[in-house]
XYZ file of C-alpha atoms in Angstrom:
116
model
C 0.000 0.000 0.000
C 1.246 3.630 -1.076
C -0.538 5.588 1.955
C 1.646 8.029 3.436
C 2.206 7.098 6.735
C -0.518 8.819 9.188
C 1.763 6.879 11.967
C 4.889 8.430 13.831
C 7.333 8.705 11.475
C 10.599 6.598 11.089
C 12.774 9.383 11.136
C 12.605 12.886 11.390
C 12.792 15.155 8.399
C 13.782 18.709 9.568
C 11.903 21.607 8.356
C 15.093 23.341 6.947
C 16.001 19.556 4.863
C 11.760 20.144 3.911
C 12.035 23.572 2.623
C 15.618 22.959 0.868
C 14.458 19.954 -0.989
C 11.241 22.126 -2.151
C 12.923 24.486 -3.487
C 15.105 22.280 -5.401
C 11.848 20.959 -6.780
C 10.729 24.444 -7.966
C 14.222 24.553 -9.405
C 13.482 21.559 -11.246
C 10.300 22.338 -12.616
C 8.760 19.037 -11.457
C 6.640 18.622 -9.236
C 6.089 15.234 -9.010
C 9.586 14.827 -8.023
C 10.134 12.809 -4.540
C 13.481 12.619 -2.628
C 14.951 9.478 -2.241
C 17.241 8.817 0.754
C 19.484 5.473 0.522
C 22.224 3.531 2.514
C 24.593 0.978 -0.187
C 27.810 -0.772 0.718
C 30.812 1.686 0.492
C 32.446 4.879 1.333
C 35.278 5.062 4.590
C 32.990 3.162 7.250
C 31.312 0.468 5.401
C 28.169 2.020 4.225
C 27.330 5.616 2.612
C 24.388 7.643 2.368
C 22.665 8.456 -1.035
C 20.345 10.677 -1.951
C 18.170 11.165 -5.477
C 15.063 12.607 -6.970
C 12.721 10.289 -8.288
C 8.933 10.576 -9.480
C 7.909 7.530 -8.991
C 7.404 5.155 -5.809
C 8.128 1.558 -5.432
C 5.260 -0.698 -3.784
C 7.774 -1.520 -0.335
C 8.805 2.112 -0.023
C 8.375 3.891 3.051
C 7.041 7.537 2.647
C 7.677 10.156 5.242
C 5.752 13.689 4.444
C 6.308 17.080 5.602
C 5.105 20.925 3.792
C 4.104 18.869 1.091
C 7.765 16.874 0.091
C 8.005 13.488 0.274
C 10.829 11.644 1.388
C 11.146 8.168 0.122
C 12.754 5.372 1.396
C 13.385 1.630 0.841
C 13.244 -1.264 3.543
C 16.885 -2.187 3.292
C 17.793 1.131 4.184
C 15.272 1.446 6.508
C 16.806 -0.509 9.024
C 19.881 1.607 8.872
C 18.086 4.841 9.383
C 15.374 4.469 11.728
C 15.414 6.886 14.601
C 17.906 9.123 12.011
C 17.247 12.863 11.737
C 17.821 14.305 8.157
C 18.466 17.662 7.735
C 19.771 20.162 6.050
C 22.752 23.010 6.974
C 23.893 25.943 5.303
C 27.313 27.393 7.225
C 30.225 28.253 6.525
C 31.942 24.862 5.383
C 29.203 25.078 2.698
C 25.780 23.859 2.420
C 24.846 19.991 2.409
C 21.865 17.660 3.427
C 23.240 16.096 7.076
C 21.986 12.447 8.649
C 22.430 12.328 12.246
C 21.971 8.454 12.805
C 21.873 7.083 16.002
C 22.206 3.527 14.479
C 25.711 4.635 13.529
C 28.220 2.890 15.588
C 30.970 4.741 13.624
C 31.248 7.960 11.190
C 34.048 8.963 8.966
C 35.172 12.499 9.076
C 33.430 13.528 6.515
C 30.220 12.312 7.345
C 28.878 10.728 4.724
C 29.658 7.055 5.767
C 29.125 5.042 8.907
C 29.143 1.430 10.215
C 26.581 -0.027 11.962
């Protein structure tokens, strides 16, 4: 089932990562477009996070909606980023989308992998 999730949500999707990744959309000129966060196999600690627009939804995704965005994401990475906090910084080591993820037992230094 599709349904976005009326039930707590798996993660927490900041208002600042909500209104970046709308305004990407505008940018885009889509708006059908849906982000897609991932974990795969790689990067300094063992496994890396992903991200990608998408416009369409897989039957086993999990959905997580805020201000009208959608955040998809799929079971296997689910696991990996439940309880996680997704957000999104602008300072002055430049802007990026930032996954604070409690299921991490390690991070590299740049942040973008972890091991579990």
């Amino acid at each position: 089932m599709n349904a976005i999730a009326e039930m707590p949500s798996p993660l927490v999707f900041t208002d600042n990562a909500a209104k970046k990744v709308k305004e990407l959309i505008e940018e885009e000129g889509s708006p059908d477009l849906k982000l897609r966060v991932f974990v795969s196999g790689g990067g300094c600690s063992g496994f890396q996070y992903g991200f990608t627009f998408e416009d369409s939804v897989n039957d086993d995704d999990t959905q997580v909606q805020k201000d009208n965005v959608v955040l998809l994401i799929d079971p296997m990475s689910l696991q990996y980023l439940t309880g996680a906090e997704i957000d999104y910084q602008d300072s002055l080591q430049g802007s990026q989308f930032v996954i604070r993820n409690p299921n991490a037992t390690s991070t590299c230094g740049c942040g973008s992998s972890f091991s579990a």
